[in-house]
Amino acid sequence: MTPLDSPTRVLLLDTEESVGHLLGGYLAEQGWELVQITDGREALRQWDELSPQLLLMDLDGEEMDGFEFLEEVLRKPDPPPVVICTRHPGVRAWSPETLAPLGIAAATVRPIRFPELSAALLDALDSRARPRPRLR
């Protein structure tokens, strides 16, 4: 049994394609639909077509860093919940009170631990009911 009633589209923004390969099968088994884009600018160009219900992203980027991308996403109408999955160990110290003003529902650190990631994604979906910041 999956934790979701119907597939939830997750946009994975990560410059490493191998991360998408690693997560794709696991998340599909859990009831998620994963779409990976490796470039933030391309993700923004395709945003309306992709219609992500949740954003899973790294903070690193080649053309555009994660915070710059996140700033653009938060300007969109009804931005999805955001989960950060990164190698930056300092993320472990970020509390929900630190994350929320940045528009981030949850954060996890690599190496990826599937149970921790699943919990973060479900928490992020749950956060949709809570007010989130929106940039203008």
C-alpha positions as a LaTeX table, in Angstrom:
\begin{tabular}{lrrr}
\hline
Residue & $x$ (\AA) & $y$ (\AA) & $z$ (\AA) \\
\hline
Met1 & 0.00 & 0.00 & 0.00 \\
Thr2 & 1.28 & 3.45 & $-0.84$ \\
Pro3 & 1.05 & 6.52 & 1.40 \\
Leu4 & $-0.78$ & 8.42 & $-1.34$ \\
Asp5 & $-4.29$ & 7.99 & $-2.74$ \\
Ser6 & $-3.17$ & 8.98 & $-6.23$ \\
Pro7 & 0.23 & 9.74 & $-7.77$ \\
Thr8 & 1.60 & 13.10 & $-6.70$ \\
Arg9 & 3.86 & 14.78 & $-9.24$ \\
Val10 & 7.24 & 15.62 & $-7.76$ \\
Leu11 & 9.62 & 17.83 & $-9.70$ \\
Leu12 & 13.19 & 16.89 & $-8.85$ \\
Leu13 & 15.64 & 19.67 & $-9.59$ \\
Asp14 & 19.12 & 18.21 & $-9.32$ \\
Thr15 & 22.13 & 18.59 & $-11.58$ \\
Glu16 & 23.01 & 14.92 & $-11.04$ \\
Glu17 & 20.90 & 12.68 & $-13.28$ \\
Ser18 & 21.95 & 9.69 & $-11.16$ \\
Val19 & 19.86 & 11.06 & $-8.29$ \\
Gly20 & 16.75 & 10.82 & $-10.46$ \\
His21 & 17.60 & 7.25 & $-11.41$ \\
Leu22 & 18.13 & 6.37 & $-7.76$ \\
Leu23 & 14.88 & 7.97 & $-6.58$ \\
Gly24 & 12.61 & 7.19 & $-9.53$ \\
Gly25 & 11.84 & 3.55 & $-8.80$ \\
Tyr26 & 11.61 & 3.97 & $-5.07$ \\
Leu27 & 9.27 & 6.95 & $-5.24$ \\
Ala28 & 7.07 & 5.26 & $-7.86$ \\
Glu29 & 6.62 & 2.32 & $-5.47$ \\
Gln30 & 5.53 & 4.82 & $-2.81$ \\
Gly31 & 2.94 & 6.42 & $-5.11$ \\
Trp32 & 4.91 & 9.45 & $-6.30$ \\
Glu33 & 5.40 & 10.47 & $-9.93$ \\
Leu34 & 8.93 & 11.82 & $-10.37$ \\
Val35 & 9.97 & 14.21 & $-13.13$ \\
Gln36 & 13.62 & 15.29 & $-13.11$ \\
Ile37 & 15.10 & 18.41 & $-14.64$ \\
Thr38 & 18.78 & 19.16 & $-14.17$ \\
Asp39 & 18.69 & 22.90 & $-14.91$ \\
Gly40 & 16.74 & 25.52 & $-12.95$ \\
Arg41 & 16.18 & 27.81 & $-15.92$ \\
Glu42 & 14.74 & 24.92 & $-17.94$ \\
Ala43 & 12.49 & 23.96 & $-15.04$ \\
Leu44 & 11.13 & 27.51 & $-14.94$ \\
Arg45 & 10.52 & 27.48 & $-18.71$ \\
Gln46 & 8.53 & 24.23 & $-18.39$ \\
Trp47 & 6.85 & 25.06 & $-15.07$ \\
Asp48 & 3.27 & 25.41 & $-16.31$ \\
Glu49 & 3.51 & 22.24 & $-18.39$ \\
Leu50 & 5.02 & 20.27 & $-15.51$ \\
Ser51 & 2.50 & 21.45 & $-12.89$ \\
Pro52 & 4.45 & 20.02 & $-9.96$ \\
Gln53 & 2.54 & 19.31 & $-6.77$ \\
Leu54 & 5.77 & 19.13 & $-4.81$ \\
Leu55 & 9.32 & 20.33 & $-5.44$ \\
Leu56 & 12.34 & 18.26 & $-4.35$ \\
Met57 & 15.58 & 20.09 & $-4.97$ \\
Asp58 & 19.25 & 20.45 & $-4.25$ \\
Leu59 & 20.73 & 23.84 & $-3.39$ \\
Asp60 & 23.50 & 23.52 & $-5.99$ \\
Gly61 & 23.03 & 24.51 & $-9.60$ \\
Glu62 & 25.15 & 25.20 & $-12.63$ \\
Glu63 & 23.23 & 28.02 & $-14.31$ \\
Met64 & 21.19 & 29.04 & $-11.29$ \\
Asp65 & 21.67 & 28.18 & $-7.63$ \\
Gly66 & 18.91 & 26.65 & $-5.53$ \\
Phe67 & 18.01 & 29.79 & $-3.63$ \\
Glu68 & 17.72 & 31.81 & $-6.84$ \\
Phe69 & 15.46 & 29.11 & $-8.30$ \\
Leu70 & 13.41 & 28.94 & $-5.11$ \\
Glu71 & 12.91 & 32.71 & $-5.18$ \\
Glu72 & 11.45 & 32.43 & $-8.70$ \\
Val73 & 9.20 & 29.51 & $-7.71$ \\
Leu74 & 7.80 & 31.41 & $-4.72$ \\
Arg75 & 6.74 & 34.21 & $-7.07$ \\
Lys76 & 4.46 & 31.80 & $-8.94$ \\
Pro77 & 0.79 & 31.53 & $-8.07$ \\
Asp78 & 0.19 & 28.67 & $-5.63$ \\
Pro79 & 3.79 & 27.43 & $-5.39$ \\
Pro80 & 4.15 & 23.79 & $-4.33$ \\
Pro81 & 5.70 & 22.67 & $-1.05$ \\
Val82 & 9.49 & 22.46 & $-1.24$ \\
Val83 & 11.81 & 19.80 & 0.15 \\
Ile84 & 15.56 & 20.36 & 0.08 \\
Cys85 & 17.83 & 17.31 & $-0.34$ \\
Thr86 & 21.46 & 18.38 & $-0.28$ \\
Arg87 & 25.01 & 17.48 & 0.65 \\
His88 & 25.33 & 20.62 & 2.76 \\
Pro89 & 25.56 & 19.22 & 6.33 \\
Gly90 & 24.48 & 22.53 & 7.86 \\
Val91 & 20.93 & 21.77 & 6.73 \\
Arg92 & 20.62 & 19.32 & 9.65 \\
Ala93 & 20.69 & 22.30 & 11.99 \\
Trp94 & 17.83 & 24.07 & 10.23 \\
Ser95 & 14.65 & 23.98 & 12.27 \\
Pro96 & 11.13 & 24.29 & 10.85 \\
Glu97 & 11.20 & 27.88 & 12.09 \\
Thr98 & 14.32 & 28.50 & 9.98 \\
Leu99 & 12.95 & 26.74 & 6.90 \\
Ala100 & 9.44 & 28.19 & 6.78 \\
Pro101 & 10.38 & 31.84 & 6.04 \\
Leu102 & 12.46 & 30.54 & 3.12 \\
Gly103 & 9.46 & 28.73 & 1.68 \\
Ile104 & 10.94 & 25.31 & 2.50 \\
Ala105 & 8.63 & 22.72 & 4.07 \\
Ala106 & 11.35 & 20.17 & 4.92 \\
Ala107 & 15.03 & 19.43 & 4.43 \\
Thr108 & 17.13 & 16.28 & 4.37 \\
Val109 & 20.83 & 15.64 & 3.91 \\
Arg110 & 22.58 & 13.22 & 1.57 \\
Pro111 & 23.40 & 10.43 & 1.40 \\
Ile112 & 19.73 & 9.80 & 0.77 \\
Arg113 & 17.95 & 7.74 & 3.39 \\
Phe114 & 14.68 & 6.60 & 1.83 \\
Pro115 & 12.55 & 6.52 & 5.01 \\
Glu116 & 13.75 & 10.02 & 5.95 \\
Leu117 & 13.05 & 11.32 & 2.44 \\
Ser118 & 9.56 & 9.75 & 2.37 \\
Ala119 & 8.75 & 11.36 & 5.72 \\
Ala120 & 10.00 & 14.74 & 4.46 \\
Leu121 & 7.85 & 14.50 & 1.31 \\
Leu122 & 4.75 & 13.55 & 3.29 \\
Asp123 & 5.41 & 16.37 & 5.79 \\
Ala124 & 5.75 & 18.78 & 2.88 \\
Leu125 & 2.40 & 17.71 & 1.44 \\
Asp126 & 0.88 & 18.17 & 4.88 \\
Ser127 & 2.38 & 21.66 & 5.00 \\
Arg128 & 0.11 & 22.74 & 2.13 \\
Ala129 & $-2.56$ & 23.42 & 4.73 \\
Arg130 & $-0.25$ & 25.86 & 6.54 \\
Pro131 & 0.38 & 29.40 & 5.28 \\
Arg132 & 3.60 & 29.78 & 3.27 \\
Pro133 & 5.48 & 32.88 & 2.20 \\
Arg134 & 4.99 & 34.16 & $-1.30$ \\
Leu135 & 7.35 & 36.59 & $-2.94$ \\
Arg136 & 6.13 & 39.38 & $-5.18$ \\
\hline
\end{tabular}
